[in-house]
XYZ file of C-alpha atoms in Angstrom:
291
model
C 47.840 -99.937 -71.444
C 50.054 -98.580 -68.665
C 52.100 -96.717 -71.241
C 48.912 -95.264 -72.771
C 47.719 -94.119 -69.336
C 51.095 -92.675 -68.541
C 51.256 -90.698 -71.785
C 47.706 -89.407 -71.299
C 48.213 -88.132 -67.757
C 51.738 -86.962 -68.449
C 50.358 -84.756 -71.214
C 47.472 -83.570 -69.024
C 49.670 -82.663 -66.070
C 52.184 -80.860 -68.250
C 49.615 -78.810 -70.156
C 47.268 -77.722 -67.375
C 47.084 -74.074 -66.532
C 46.251 -74.361 -62.847
C 49.390 -76.019 -61.536
C 50.758 -74.061 -58.616
C 53.163 -71.391 -59.775
C 55.952 -69.801 -57.821
C 56.139 -66.025 -57.887
C 58.550 -64.432 -60.342
C 60.566 -63.146 -57.401
C 61.783 -66.710 -56.726
C 63.112 -67.051 -60.271
C 64.741 -63.621 -60.079
C 66.371 -64.339 -56.698
C 67.582 -67.758 -57.854
C 69.360 -66.091 -60.759
C 70.798 -63.385 -58.481
C 72.060 -65.977 -55.971
C 74.074 -67.645 -58.736
C 75.663 -64.352 -59.846
C 78.871 -63.542 -57.917
C 78.389 -59.829 -58.741
C 75.102 -59.618 -56.799
C 75.267 -57.470 -53.661
C 73.301 -57.761 -50.425
C 71.626 -54.421 -51.180
C 70.479 -55.562 -54.633
C 68.980 -58.747 -53.255
C 67.314 -56.899 -50.364
C 65.722 -54.435 -52.795
C 64.197 -57.235 -54.884
C 62.756 -59.018 -51.819
C 61.395 -55.789 -50.316
C 59.348 -55.130 -53.485
C 57.093 -57.998 -52.419
C 56.015 -57.039 -48.904
C 54.015 -60.211 -48.307
C 56.942 -62.346 -49.364
C 59.308 -60.292 -47.185
C 57.031 -60.791 -44.153
C 56.759 -64.521 -44.801
C 60.514 -64.799 -45.150
C 61.112 -63.071 -41.805
C 58.443 -65.223 -40.140
C 60.000 -68.390 -41.498
C 63.567 -67.431 -40.689
C 62.543 -66.761 -37.062
C 60.474 -69.937 -36.727
C 61.384 -73.134 -34.890
C 61.581 -74.800 -38.304
C 65.010 -73.277 -38.913
C 65.895 -72.718 -35.271
C 68.449 -69.945 -35.735
C 69.662 -68.831 -32.304
C 69.171 -65.090 -32.783
C 66.078 -63.094 -33.741
C 66.391 -61.625 -37.244
C 64.384 -58.455 -37.719
C 65.447 -57.065 -41.086
C 65.942 -58.417 -44.582
C 69.457 -57.022 -44.846
C 70.435 -58.695 -41.541
C 68.928 -61.962 -42.755
C 70.868 -61.827 -46.016
C 74.178 -60.921 -44.321
C 73.808 -63.545 -41.589
C 72.501 -66.384 -43.708
C 73.991 -65.864 -47.155
C 72.392 -65.839 -50.595
C 71.818 -69.568 -50.972
C 70.087 -69.927 -47.610
C 67.876 -66.933 -48.420
C 67.036 -68.475 -51.792
C 66.028 -71.734 -50.079
C 63.926 -69.811 -47.563
C 62.132 -67.892 -50.318
C 61.336 -71.141 -52.135
C 60.180 -72.697 -48.839
C 57.972 -69.707 -47.992
C 56.337 -69.858 -51.433
C 55.731 -73.602 -51.330
C 54.474 -73.433 -47.736
C 51.617 -71.325 -49.070
C 50.742 -73.812 -51.819
C 50.817 -76.815 -49.481
C 49.061 -75.132 -46.546
C 46.144 -74.239 -48.798
C 45.832 -77.742 -50.251
C 46.619 -80.264 -47.554
C 47.701 -79.430 -43.996
C 48.398 -83.048 -43.001
C 50.620 -83.602 -46.012
C 52.283 -80.263 -45.279
C 53.037 -81.460 -41.737
C 54.584 -84.678 -43.096
C 56.681 -82.583 -45.495
C 57.750 -80.278 -42.674
C 58.879 -83.310 -40.668
C 60.789 -84.672 -43.669
C 62.513 -81.287 -44.003
C 63.551 -81.401 -40.331
C 65.059 -84.906 -40.686
C 66.769 -83.905 -43.953
C 68.333 -80.906 -42.235
C 69.573 -82.933 -39.235
C 70.960 -85.670 -41.475
C 72.631 -83.287 -43.936
C 74.384 -81.443 -41.107
C 75.536 -84.712 -39.484
C 76.964 -85.899 -42.812
C 78.774 -82.596 -43.279
C 76.953 -81.667 -46.481
C 77.581 -78.124 -47.669
C 74.431 -75.957 -47.809
C 72.165 -78.293 -45.779
C 69.317 -75.775 -46.184
C 68.959 -76.805 -49.836
C 68.487 -80.442 -48.827
C 66.001 -79.351 -46.172
C 64.082 -77.481 -48.877
C 64.141 -80.603 -51.061
C 62.676 -82.527 -48.102
C 59.966 -79.900 -47.749
C 58.863 -80.106 -51.383
C 59.458 -83.843 -52.002
C 55.696 -84.619 -52.135
C 54.631 -81.539 -54.115
C 53.585 -83.924 -56.920
C 50.730 -85.142 -54.682
C 49.473 -81.559 -54.471
C 49.612 -81.187 -58.259
C 47.668 -84.444 -58.791
C 45.054 -83.386 -56.223
C 44.632 -79.957 -57.851
C 44.649 -80.991 -61.487
C 43.179 -84.495 -61.541
C 40.538 -84.451 -58.752
C 38.575 -87.451 -60.074
C 41.692 -89.580 -60.420
C 42.868 -88.358 -56.995
C 39.614 -89.609 -55.432
C 40.067 -92.952 -57.186
C 43.665 -93.198 -55.907
C 42.497 -92.570 -52.334
C 39.682 -95.101 -52.763
C 42.210 -97.774 -53.802
C 44.369 -96.853 -50.790
C 41.465 -97.037 -48.333
C 39.541 -100.003 -49.718
C 42.291 -102.165 -51.248
C 45.096 -101.326 -48.834
C 47.460 -100.141 -51.577
C 50.207 -97.633 -50.914
C 49.843 -94.212 -52.593
C 52.627 -95.142 -55.027
C 50.886 -98.382 -56.025
C 47.512 -96.658 -56.390
C 49.037 -93.845 -58.470
C 50.688 -96.366 -60.788
C 47.381 -98.238 -61.070
C 45.319 -95.137 -61.905
C 47.808 -92.852 -63.671
C 50.639 -95.126 -64.768
C 53.107 -92.846 -62.955
C 54.034 -91.693 -59.438
C 53.817 -88.354 -57.656
C 57.631 -88.214 -57.454
C 57.823 -87.931 -61.236
C 55.116 -85.253 -61.265
C 56.962 -83.341 -58.533
C 60.136 -83.461 -60.597
C 58.332 -81.938 -63.608
C 56.871 -79.235 -61.398
C 60.251 -78.374 -59.850
C 61.765 -78.203 -63.341
C 58.942 -75.960 -64.551
C 59.768 -73.611 -61.652
C 63.369 -73.533 -62.911
C 64.597 -74.826 -59.569
C 68.192 -76.102 -59.502
C 68.958 -79.772 -60.045
C 69.953 -79.957 -56.362
C 66.212 -79.740 -55.659
C 64.783 -81.401 -58.786
C 66.596 -84.752 -58.468
C 65.870 -85.363 -54.754
C 62.179 -84.669 -55.471
C 61.935 -86.873 -58.568
C 64.155 -89.657 -57.110
C 62.988 -89.728 -53.470
C 61.435 -93.188 -53.969
C 64.485 -94.585 -55.771
C 67.724 -92.618 -55.247
C 69.498 -94.937 -57.718
C 67.840 -92.910 -60.495
C 69.680 -89.715 -59.484
C 72.468 -88.801 -61.896
C 74.115 -85.892 -60.090
C 72.533 -85.605 -56.636
C 72.732 -89.135 -55.259
C 73.576 -88.156 -51.678
C 70.878 -85.457 -51.500
C 68.369 -87.921 -53.000
C 69.413 -90.597 -50.481
C 69.008 -88.146 -47.589
C 65.476 -87.140 -48.651
C 64.606 -90.805 -49.325
C 65.716 -91.863 -45.842
C 64.126 -88.790 -44.212
C 60.771 -89.584 -45.838
C 60.953 -93.143 -44.497
C 62.120 -92.078 -41.046
C 59.415 -89.444 -40.535
C 56.765 -91.911 -41.739
C 58.095 -94.438 -39.243
C 57.931 -91.837 -36.480
C 54.278 -91.188 -37.321
C 54.655 -87.433 -37.769
C 52.195 -85.921 -40.269
C 50.269 -87.939 -42.821
C 51.255 -89.279 -46.238
C 47.726 -90.571 -47.031
C 48.493 -94.254 -46.572
C 49.625 -96.442 -43.677
C 52.697 -97.868 -45.390
C 56.289 -96.901 -44.714
C 58.223 -96.908 -48.037
C 60.897 -99.567 -48.565
C 64.483 -98.479 -47.806
C 66.891 -98.498 -50.751
C 69.974 -100.606 -49.946
C 72.117 -98.324 -52.084
C 70.888 -95.244 -50.192
C 71.569 -96.941 -46.867
C 75.134 -97.786 -47.943
C 75.647 -94.231 -49.168
C 74.533 -92.712 -45.854
C 76.762 -95.137 -43.906
C 75.046 -94.553 -40.547
C 75.939 -96.550 -37.443
C 73.383 -97.580 -34.790
C 74.883 -94.855 -32.559
C 74.383 -92.277 -35.336
C 70.759 -93.340 -35.715
C 70.051 -93.098 -31.995
C 71.487 -89.567 -31.875
C 69.627 -88.516 -35.039
C 66.306 -89.756 -33.627
C 66.928 -87.855 -30.391
C 67.814 -84.631 -32.237
C 64.860 -84.947 -34.621
C 62.391 -85.579 -31.769
C 63.631 -82.449 -30.007
C 63.279 -80.334 -33.168
C 59.852 -81.775 -33.998
C 58.642 -80.730 -30.569
C 59.572 -77.130 -31.401
C 58.244 -77.330 -34.942
C 54.915 -78.736 -33.721
C 54.134 -75.335 -32.207
C 54.876 -73.677 -35.543
C 52.695 -76.252 -37.310
C 49.777 -75.624 -34.920
C 50.114 -71.857 -35.466
C 49.897 -72.369 -39.226
C 46.868 -74.655 -38.888
C 45.106 -72.082 -36.691
C 45.780 -69.375 -39.274
C 44.527 -71.620 -42.089
C 41.322 -72.454 -40.173
C 40.768 -68.755 -39.374
C 41.229 -67.833 -43.058
C 38.793 -70.592 -44.083
C 36.197 -69.365 -41.573
C 36.443 -65.823 -42.969
C 36.005 -66.935 -46.591
């Protein structure tokens, strides 16, 4: 029966037309970032064609979320200072911010917190391009958004099981759909043609052992999700903190001193990011009041 449910909802979620889509500019910029022949001017021209996207990118790059020390006022400066891959991650983040803000502010806040922890952890572990792991942390629960948008009746039933039976979201999703939001998020990230560096941490954030190529990135997002839940920042729609994977813990190899310093750094960054989060919520409420 579980397999029948799984096949049914898998087919439904893959065929629906209303799943959130990323703008074509993200796909174009992802391709350009991988091409060593791409110049700063070429990338700047593509971004500047979408004025709303350009404004969002500059807002995000100057926000407490990324915490860059200097103000960045132009696209060309942003590209030169940050590099193609960071810009690509920022563009993806800016696009997904919009999807998540519109659907679920509390979940968005949890995701923002997970991104902050992922960034702190990736930098401490000396991972190259920590911004990509931060982006993976930001979008790790995008599958919940897709389920909410595309299967509203099942989403209500999942929340009912969570509230009345005390199940975790994962358990309730398996009960109702025969699958978890992490798997749905992985499909969505693949459908956006995002790189495997983002797809695997999203699809494997509950069980990093399933990652084939991105085990460390998956372990970082897995631990970050657990840590931010434990710190009570944002809302994941249930009261349970996910179980820590022993393999992920061994892979991260953190000492008690490391953990104490990470918690201190994360708390400091969350304090800054909270202001950004409140600004976004105010804007969302103002937009809702106008509509």
